[in-house]
XYZ file of C-alpha atoms in Angstrom:
589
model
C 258.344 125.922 127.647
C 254.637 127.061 127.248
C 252.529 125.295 129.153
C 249.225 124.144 127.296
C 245.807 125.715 128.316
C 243.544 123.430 125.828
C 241.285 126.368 125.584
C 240.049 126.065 129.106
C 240.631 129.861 130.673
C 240.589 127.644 134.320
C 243.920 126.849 133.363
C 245.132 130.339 132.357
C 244.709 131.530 135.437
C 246.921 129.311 136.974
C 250.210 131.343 138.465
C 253.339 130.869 137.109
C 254.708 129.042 140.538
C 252.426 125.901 140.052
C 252.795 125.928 135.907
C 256.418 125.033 136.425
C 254.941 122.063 137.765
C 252.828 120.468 134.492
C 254.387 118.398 132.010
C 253.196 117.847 128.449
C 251.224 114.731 128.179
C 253.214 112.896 125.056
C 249.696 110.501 124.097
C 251.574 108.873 121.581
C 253.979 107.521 124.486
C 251.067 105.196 125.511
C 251.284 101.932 123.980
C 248.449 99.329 122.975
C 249.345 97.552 126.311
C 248.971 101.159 128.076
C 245.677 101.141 126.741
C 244.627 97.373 127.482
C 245.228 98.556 130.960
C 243.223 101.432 131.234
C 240.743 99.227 129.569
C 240.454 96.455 131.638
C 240.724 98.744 134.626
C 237.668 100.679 133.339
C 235.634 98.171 132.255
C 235.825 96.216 135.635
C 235.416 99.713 137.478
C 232.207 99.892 135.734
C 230.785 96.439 136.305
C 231.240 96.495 140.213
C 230.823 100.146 140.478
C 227.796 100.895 138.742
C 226.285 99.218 141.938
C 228.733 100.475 144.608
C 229.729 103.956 143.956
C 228.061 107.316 144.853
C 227.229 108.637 141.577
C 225.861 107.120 138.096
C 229.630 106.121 137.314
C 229.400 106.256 133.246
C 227.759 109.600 133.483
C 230.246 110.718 135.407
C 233.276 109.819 133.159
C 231.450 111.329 130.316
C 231.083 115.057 132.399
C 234.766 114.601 133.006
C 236.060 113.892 129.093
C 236.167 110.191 130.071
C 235.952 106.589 127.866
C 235.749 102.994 129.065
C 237.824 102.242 126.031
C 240.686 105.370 125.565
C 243.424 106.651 127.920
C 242.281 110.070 128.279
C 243.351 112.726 126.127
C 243.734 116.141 128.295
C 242.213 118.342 125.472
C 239.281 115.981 126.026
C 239.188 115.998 129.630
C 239.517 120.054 129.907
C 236.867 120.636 126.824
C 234.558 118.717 129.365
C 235.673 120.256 132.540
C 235.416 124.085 131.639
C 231.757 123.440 131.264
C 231.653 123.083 135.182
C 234.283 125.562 135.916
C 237.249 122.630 136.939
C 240.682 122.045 134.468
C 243.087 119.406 134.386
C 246.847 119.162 133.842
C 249.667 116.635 133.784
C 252.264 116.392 136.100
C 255.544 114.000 136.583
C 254.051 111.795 139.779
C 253.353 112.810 143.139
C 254.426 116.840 143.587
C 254.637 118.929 147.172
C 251.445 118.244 148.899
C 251.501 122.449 149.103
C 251.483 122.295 145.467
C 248.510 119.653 145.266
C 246.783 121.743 147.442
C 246.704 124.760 145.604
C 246.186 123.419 142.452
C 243.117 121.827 144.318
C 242.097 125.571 145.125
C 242.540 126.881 141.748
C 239.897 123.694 140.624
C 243.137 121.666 138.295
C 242.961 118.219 138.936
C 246.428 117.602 138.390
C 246.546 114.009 136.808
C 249.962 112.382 136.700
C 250.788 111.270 132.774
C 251.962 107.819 133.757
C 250.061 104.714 133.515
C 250.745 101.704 135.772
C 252.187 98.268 134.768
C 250.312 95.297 134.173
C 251.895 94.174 137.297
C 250.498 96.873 139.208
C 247.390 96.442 137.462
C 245.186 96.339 140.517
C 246.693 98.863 142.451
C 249.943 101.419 142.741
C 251.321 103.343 145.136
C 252.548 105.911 142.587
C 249.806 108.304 141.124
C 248.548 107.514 137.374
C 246.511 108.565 135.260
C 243.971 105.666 136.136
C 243.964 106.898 139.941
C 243.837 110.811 139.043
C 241.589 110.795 135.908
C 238.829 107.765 136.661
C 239.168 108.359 140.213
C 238.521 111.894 140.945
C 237.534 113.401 137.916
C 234.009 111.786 137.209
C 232.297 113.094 140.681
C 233.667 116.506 140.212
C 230.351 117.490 138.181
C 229.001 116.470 142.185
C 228.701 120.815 142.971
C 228.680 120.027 147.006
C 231.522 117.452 146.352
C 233.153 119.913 144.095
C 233.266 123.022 146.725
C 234.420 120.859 149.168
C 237.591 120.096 147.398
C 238.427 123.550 146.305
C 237.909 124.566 149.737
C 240.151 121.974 150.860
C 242.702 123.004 148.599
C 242.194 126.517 150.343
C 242.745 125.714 153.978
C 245.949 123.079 152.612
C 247.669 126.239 151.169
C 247.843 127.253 154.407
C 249.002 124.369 156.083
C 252.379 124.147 158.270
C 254.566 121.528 157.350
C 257.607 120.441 158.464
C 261.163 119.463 157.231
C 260.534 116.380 158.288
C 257.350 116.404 155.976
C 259.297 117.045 152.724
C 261.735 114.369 153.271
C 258.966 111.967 153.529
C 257.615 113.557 150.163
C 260.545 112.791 148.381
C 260.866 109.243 149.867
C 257.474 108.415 148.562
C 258.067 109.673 145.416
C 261.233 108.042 144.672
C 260.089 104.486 145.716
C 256.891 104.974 143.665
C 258.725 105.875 140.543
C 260.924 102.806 140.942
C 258.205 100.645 141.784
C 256.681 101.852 138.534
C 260.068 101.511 136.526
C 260.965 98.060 134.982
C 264.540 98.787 134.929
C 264.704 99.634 139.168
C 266.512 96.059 140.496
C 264.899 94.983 144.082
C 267.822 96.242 145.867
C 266.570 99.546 145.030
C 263.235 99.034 146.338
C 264.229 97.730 149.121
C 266.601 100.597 149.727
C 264.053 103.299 149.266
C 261.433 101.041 151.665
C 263.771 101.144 154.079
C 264.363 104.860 153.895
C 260.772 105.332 153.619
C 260.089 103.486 157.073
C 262.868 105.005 158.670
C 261.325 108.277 158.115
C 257.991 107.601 158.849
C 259.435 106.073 162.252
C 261.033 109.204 163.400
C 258.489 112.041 162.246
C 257.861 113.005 165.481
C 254.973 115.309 166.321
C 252.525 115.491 163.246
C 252.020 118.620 161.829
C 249.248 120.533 160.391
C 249.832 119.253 156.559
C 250.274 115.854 157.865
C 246.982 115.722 159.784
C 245.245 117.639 157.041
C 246.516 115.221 154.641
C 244.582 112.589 156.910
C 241.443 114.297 156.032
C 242.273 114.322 152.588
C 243.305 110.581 152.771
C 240.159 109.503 154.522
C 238.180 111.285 152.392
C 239.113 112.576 148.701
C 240.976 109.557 148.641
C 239.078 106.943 150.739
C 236.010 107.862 151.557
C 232.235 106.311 151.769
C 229.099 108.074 152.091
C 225.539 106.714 153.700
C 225.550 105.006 156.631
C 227.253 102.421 158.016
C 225.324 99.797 157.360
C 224.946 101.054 153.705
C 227.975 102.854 152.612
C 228.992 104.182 148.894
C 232.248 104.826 147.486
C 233.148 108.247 146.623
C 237.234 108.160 147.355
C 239.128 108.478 144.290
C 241.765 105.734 145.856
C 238.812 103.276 145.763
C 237.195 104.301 142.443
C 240.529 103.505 140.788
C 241.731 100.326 142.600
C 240.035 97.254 140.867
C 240.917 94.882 143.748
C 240.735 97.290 147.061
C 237.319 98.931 145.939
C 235.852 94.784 146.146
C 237.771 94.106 149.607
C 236.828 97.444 151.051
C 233.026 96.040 151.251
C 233.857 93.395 152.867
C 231.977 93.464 156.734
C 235.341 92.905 158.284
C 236.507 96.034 157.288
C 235.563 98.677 159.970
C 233.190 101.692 158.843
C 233.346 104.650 161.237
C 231.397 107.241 161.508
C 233.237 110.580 159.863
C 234.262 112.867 162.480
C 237.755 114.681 163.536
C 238.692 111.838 165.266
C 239.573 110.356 161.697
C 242.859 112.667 162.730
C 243.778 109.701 164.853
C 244.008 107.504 162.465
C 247.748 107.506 159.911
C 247.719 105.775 157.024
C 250.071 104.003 154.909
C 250.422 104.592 150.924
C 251.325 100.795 149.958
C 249.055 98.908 152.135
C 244.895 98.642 152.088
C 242.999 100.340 154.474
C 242.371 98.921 157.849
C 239.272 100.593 158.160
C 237.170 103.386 156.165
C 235.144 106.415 157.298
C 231.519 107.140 155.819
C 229.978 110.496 156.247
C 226.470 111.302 156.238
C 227.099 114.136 152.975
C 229.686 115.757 151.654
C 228.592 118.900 153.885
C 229.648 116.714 156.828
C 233.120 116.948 155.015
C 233.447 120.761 155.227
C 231.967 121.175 158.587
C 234.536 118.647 159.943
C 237.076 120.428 157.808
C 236.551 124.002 159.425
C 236.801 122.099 162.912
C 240.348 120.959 162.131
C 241.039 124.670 160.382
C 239.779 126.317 163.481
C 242.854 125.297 165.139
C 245.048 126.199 162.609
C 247.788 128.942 162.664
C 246.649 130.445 159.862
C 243.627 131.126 161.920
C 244.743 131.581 165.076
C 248.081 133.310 164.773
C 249.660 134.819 167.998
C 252.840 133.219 169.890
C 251.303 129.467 169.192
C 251.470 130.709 165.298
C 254.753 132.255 165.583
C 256.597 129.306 167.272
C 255.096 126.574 164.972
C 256.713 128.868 161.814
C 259.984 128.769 163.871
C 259.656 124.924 164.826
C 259.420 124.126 160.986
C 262.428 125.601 159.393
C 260.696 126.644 156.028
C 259.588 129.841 154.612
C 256.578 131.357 156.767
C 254.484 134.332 156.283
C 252.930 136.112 159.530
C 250.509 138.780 159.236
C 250.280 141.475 161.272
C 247.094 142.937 162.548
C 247.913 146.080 160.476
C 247.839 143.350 157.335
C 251.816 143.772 156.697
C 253.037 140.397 155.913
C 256.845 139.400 156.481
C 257.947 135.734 154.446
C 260.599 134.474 155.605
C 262.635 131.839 157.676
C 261.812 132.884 161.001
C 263.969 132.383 164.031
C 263.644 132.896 168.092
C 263.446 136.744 168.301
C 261.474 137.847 172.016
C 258.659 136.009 173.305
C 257.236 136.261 176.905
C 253.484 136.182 177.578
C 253.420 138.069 173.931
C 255.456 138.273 170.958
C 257.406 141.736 171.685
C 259.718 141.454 168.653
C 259.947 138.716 165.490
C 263.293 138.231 163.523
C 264.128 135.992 160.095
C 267.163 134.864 158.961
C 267.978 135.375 155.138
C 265.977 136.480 152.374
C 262.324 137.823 153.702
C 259.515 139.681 151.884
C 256.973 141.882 152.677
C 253.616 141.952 150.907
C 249.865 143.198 151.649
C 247.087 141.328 150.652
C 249.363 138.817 148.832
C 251.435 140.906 147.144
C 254.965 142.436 147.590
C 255.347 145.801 148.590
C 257.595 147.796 145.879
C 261.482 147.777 147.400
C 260.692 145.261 150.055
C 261.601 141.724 148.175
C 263.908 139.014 149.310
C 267.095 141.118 147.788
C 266.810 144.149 149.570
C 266.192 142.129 153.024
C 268.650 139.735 151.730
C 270.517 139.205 155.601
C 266.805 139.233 156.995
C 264.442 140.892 159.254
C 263.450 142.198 162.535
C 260.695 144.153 164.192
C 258.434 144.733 167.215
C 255.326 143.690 167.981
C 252.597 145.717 170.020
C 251.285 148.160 171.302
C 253.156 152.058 172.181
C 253.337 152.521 175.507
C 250.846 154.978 177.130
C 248.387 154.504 174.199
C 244.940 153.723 173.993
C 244.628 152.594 170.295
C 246.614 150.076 168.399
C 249.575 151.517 166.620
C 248.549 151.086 163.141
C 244.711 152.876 164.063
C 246.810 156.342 164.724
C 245.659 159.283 163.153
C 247.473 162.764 162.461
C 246.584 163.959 165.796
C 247.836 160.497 167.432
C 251.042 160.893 165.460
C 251.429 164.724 166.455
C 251.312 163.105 170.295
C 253.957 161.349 170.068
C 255.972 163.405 167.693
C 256.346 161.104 164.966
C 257.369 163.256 161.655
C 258.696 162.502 158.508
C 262.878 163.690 158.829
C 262.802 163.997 162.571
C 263.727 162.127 165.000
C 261.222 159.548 167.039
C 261.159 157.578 169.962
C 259.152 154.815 170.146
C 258.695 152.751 172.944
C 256.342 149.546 172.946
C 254.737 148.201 176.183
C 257.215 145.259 176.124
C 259.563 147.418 176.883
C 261.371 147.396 173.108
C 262.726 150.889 172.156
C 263.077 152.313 168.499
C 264.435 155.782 168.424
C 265.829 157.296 164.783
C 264.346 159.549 162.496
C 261.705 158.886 160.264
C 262.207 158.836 156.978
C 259.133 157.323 155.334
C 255.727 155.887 156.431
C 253.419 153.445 154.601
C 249.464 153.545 155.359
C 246.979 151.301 153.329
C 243.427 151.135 153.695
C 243.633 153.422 157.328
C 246.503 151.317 158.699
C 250.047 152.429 159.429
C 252.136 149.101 158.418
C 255.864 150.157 158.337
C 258.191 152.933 159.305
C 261.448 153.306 157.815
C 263.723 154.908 160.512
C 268.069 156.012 159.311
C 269.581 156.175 161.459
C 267.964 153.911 164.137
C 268.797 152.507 166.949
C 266.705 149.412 169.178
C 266.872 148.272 172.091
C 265.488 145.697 174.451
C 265.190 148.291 177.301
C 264.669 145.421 179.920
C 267.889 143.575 179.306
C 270.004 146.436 177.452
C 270.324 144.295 174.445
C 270.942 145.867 171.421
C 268.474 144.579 168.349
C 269.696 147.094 165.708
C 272.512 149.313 165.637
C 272.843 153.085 163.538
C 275.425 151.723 161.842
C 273.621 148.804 160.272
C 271.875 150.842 157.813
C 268.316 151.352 157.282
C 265.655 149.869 159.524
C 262.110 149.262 158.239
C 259.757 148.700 161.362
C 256.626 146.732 161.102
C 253.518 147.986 162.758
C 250.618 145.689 163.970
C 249.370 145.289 167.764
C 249.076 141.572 166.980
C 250.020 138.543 164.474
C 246.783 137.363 163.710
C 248.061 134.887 160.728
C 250.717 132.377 160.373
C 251.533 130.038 157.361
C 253.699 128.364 155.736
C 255.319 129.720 152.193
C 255.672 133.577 150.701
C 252.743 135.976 150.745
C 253.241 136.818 147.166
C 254.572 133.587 145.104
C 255.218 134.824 142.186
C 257.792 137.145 143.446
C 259.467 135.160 145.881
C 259.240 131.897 144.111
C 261.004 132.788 141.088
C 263.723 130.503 139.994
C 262.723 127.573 142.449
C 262.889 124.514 140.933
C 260.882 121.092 140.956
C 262.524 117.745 141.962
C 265.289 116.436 140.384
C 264.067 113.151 140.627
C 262.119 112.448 137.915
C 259.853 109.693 136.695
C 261.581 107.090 134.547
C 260.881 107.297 130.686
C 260.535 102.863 130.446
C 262.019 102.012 127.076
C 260.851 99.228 125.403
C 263.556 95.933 124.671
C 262.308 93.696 121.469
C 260.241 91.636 124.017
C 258.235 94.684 124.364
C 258.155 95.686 120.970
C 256.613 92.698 120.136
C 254.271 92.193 122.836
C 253.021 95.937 121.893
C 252.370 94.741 118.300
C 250.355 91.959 119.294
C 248.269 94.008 121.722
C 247.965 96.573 118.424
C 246.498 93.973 116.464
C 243.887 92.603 119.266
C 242.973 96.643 119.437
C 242.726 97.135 115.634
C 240.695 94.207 115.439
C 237.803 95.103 117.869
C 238.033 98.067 116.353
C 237.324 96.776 113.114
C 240.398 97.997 111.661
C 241.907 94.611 110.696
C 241.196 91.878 109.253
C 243.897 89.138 110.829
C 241.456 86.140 112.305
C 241.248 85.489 116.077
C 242.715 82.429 115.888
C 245.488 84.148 114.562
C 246.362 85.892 117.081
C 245.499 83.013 119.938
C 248.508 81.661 118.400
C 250.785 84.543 118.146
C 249.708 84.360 122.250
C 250.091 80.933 122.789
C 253.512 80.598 120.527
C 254.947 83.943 122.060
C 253.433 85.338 125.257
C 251.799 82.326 126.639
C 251.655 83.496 130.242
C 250.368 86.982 129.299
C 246.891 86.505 130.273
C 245.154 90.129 129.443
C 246.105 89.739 125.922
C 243.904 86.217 126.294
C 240.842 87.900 128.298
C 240.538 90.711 125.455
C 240.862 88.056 122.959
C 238.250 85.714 125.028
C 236.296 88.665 124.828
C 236.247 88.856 120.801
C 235.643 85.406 120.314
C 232.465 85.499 122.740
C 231.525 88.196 120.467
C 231.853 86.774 117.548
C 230.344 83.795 119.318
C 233.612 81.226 118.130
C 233.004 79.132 121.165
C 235.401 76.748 120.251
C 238.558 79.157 120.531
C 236.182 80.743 123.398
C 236.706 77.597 125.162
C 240.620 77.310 124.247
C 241.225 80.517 125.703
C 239.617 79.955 128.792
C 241.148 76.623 129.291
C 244.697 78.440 128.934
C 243.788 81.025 131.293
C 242.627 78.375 134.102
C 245.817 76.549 133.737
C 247.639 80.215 134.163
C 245.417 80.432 137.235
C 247.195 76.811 138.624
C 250.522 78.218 138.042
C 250.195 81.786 139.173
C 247.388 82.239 142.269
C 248.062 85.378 142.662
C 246.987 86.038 139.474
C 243.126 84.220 139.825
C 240.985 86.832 140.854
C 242.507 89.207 137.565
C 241.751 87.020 135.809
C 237.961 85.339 136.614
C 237.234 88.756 136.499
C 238.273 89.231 133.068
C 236.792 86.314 132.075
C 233.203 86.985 133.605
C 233.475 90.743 131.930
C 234.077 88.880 128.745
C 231.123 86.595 128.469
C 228.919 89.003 130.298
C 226.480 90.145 127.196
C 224.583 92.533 129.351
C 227.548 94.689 131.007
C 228.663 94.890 127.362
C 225.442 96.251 125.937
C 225.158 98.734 128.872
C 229.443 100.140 128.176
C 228.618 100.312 124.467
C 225.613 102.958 124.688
């Protein structure tokens, strides 16, 4: 299936890879109640907000396609968005954090096409379209703010993570989508919670997504800006939580100071915060971003590199100093001191600048690869800087045979059947029949009658991270997760409590005539305990100043609050909102 662009030529460029991710949006799926949701969420966002947040928050929806009273349609959002060079597409729920990440880097705000429950009305573990639309979209037209999260999407493409890291990916995203699924039974949940702490109990040693993805938390997601004393909220996980962006404010809350040492701190997807980090500006962010990167194998490379690429057990890509790259699963080839000689298991790749070298995908090196590492012995230069003169030293000609032996003491001797050279540099040297050798231990690496052997050139590996070079090629025919978000399907119950929140909508809208006291009693005879149909009708009536049924409706919403506490700060809320004459003026300009 085509995946839709909306015109925006941000989202064209995406690569095929991360399209397989987006999912059509299906608007007519969301139901009145869907959009009583979004409403209520909004319109409280904006009356605590407006005082609280970073940036003019109503100015900010409308740079990102965004109403107080509509769901957002994506054709909306991206005609908006290409104006300051971002896109947005759906997705099914939380995808790889890899994934995130680069759509991050491509500027797509990926927003999930879900919408919470009432229940969940204050806040969800599982991504929506409330978090991901009203939460980071509106302080994308922020240009600092907006560089810094491309550029974070950068550096997280080239994060390591760990097998241990995708099974707790998969964890969260099957308890959120039955948290968000009526028909999931609390044996379920429970199940999945357990499965979830058992995996975040045994994770062992974090890794470099996992403590980049505490930058991300304690920022993107939760972060203030100011000062201590004085912060504002600019996290998207605040922004969109009605009841954890009030209690974040709260003194007892800790605000740190951003620094790295926010990389001490895990976090945990169902719970509030314990405490929140303000930076000075969002330049703060990125220089406190390129600290962490700095130490990151993509940057630093070598045997630390190489062994965290083994340690993971998922496809890697090193780069040698020649700029070959080799994707694949790498195992424990020879390491001393130095890396004298690499090895993969399976199928492996090689690529420059990103993409695959003609004859060199996974199918041809199907079984895997190995090569050396370093420098000839006896030379002065780095292998890959030889010239003709260089190569007429040592004798290396196309269909005769070589010998070449590296300072770590690994031998290659067969004849030379082909070089490749890009840009000055030698990168590989296909050798039938060859033999190697570990000349130190008398190990045999590659025997004549193995076929072929393609050697690698490059003095040093100067890059390591995780996934394939070139994407496109290697990637093809991987799939997403199987485990999908639940379609809910609506019983009579529902049908009925949809109608009556279609009515309430047509009549603010002016699209009905049916009275307000009508539909109090539809309410009161049907859904008595359903309390947001009673604040948007509250809110009618105060319009309409009826203070009478004003007065009804707020009576039965009280005696909800005596039966259900955990249900009195939704709903004061709602009811202040409603007879609030100035926060309505200021949403309907």
């Amino acid at each position: 299936m085509q995946m839709e662009t909306y015109g925006n030529p941000v989202l064209n460029q995406l690569p095929q890879h991360l399209k397989r991710y987006v999912v059509p949006q299906h608007y007519q799926r969301y139901t009145a109640i869907d959009q009583a949701v979004w409403r209520y969420v909004m319109r409280q966002n904006y009356a605590y907000l407006r005082d609280i947040a970073y940036y003019p928050y109503i100015p900010g929806l409308r740079k990102a396609g965004l109403t107080i009273e509509e769901i957002p349609n994506l054709q909306a959002m991206n005609d908006s968005l290409k104006k300051i060079g971002w896109g947005a597409a759906t997705v099914d729920g939380f995808i790889p954090p890899a994934a995130f990440m680069e759509f991050q880097a491509y500027r797509v705000l990926v927003v999930a096409a879900d919408i919470r429950q009432i229940e969940h009305i204050e806040y969800t573990p599982a991504p929506d379209i409330i978090h991901e639309s009203s939460g980071h979209a509106p302080i994308i037209g922020e240009p600092e703010y907006a560089a810094y999260l491309q550029y974070f999407g950068e550096i997280g493409t080239k994060a390591m993570f760990s097998e241990k890291d995708f099974e707790l990916y998969e964890a969260i995203r099957h308890l959120s989508i039955l948290k968000e699924s009526s028909s999931a039974t609390l044996k379920q949940i429970e199940t999945a919670e357990g499965k979830l702490v058992d995996i975040q109990s045994n994770m062992g040693e974090p890794s470099e997504m996992a403590l980049l993805s505490r930058l991300h938390w304690w920022t993107v997601e939760y972060g203030l800006i100011g000062t201590v004393d004085d912060p504002k909220i600019y996290g998207a996980g605040l922004l969109s939580s009605i009841g954890e962006s009030a209690s974040c404010m709260r003194k007892e809350i800790p605000k740190l100071p951003y620094t790295l040492k926010a990389l001490d701190y895990s976090y945990d997807i169902t719970k509030p915060q314990p405490q929140l980090f303000v930076t000075s500006d969002f330049n703060q962010l990125r220089e406190v971003l390129d600290q962490f990167a700095n130490t990151m194998s993509f940057r630093i490379g070598g045997k630390l590199g190489l062994e965290k690429a083994i340690a993971c057990k998922n496809l890697c890509t090193i780069v040698y100093s020649s700029g070959l790259q080799i994707s694949g699963l790498f195992h424990p080839g020879i390491v001393d001191e130095t890396i004298a000689y690499i090895k993969t298991v399976g199928p492996t790749a090689l690529a420059y600048q990103d993409k695959q070298l003609m004859g060199h995908g996974k199918s041809y090196h199907a079984d895997g690869f190995s090569s050396p590492v370093g420098r000839l012995s006896g030379s002065d230069k780095a292998f890959e800087d030889f010239d003709e003169s260089d190569m007429n030293r040592y004798g290396i000609e196309i269909d005769k045979e070589s010998i070449f032996l590296f300072e770590s003491g690994i031998e290659v001797r067969g004849i030379v059947r082909s070089i490749v050279k890009q840009d000055n540099k030698i990168q590989l040297i296909t050798l039938a029949p060859c033999q190697v050798i570990d000349s130190r231990s008398c190990q045999i690496l590659f025997d004549p009658e193995w076929g072929t052997y393609d050697m690698a050139v490059g003095e040093h590996i100067v890059s390591v991270f995780c996934g394939a070079a070139d994407k496109e090629a290697y990637e093809q025919g991987v799939s997403v997760s199987a485990n999908k978000t639940i379609v809910q399907e609506q019983d009579e119950v529902g049908k009925a409590k949809n109608k009556l929140y279609s009515l309430i909508r047509q009549r603010r809208k002016g699209e009905s005539q049916i009275s307000l006291t009508e539909i109090y009693e539809i309410i009161a005879q049907n859904f008595s305990m359903d309390w947001l149909a009673y604040v948007e009708t509250l809110e009618l009536a105060v319009h309409d100043q009826h203070e009478h049924l004003a007065k009804q409706i707020e009576n039965r919403l009280q005696e909800i609050i005596s039966h259900h506490k955990h249900l009195r700060k939704l709903i004061l809320d709602g009811i202040q909102l409603a007879k609030n004459n100035q926060i309505a003026l200021l949403l309907s300009k």
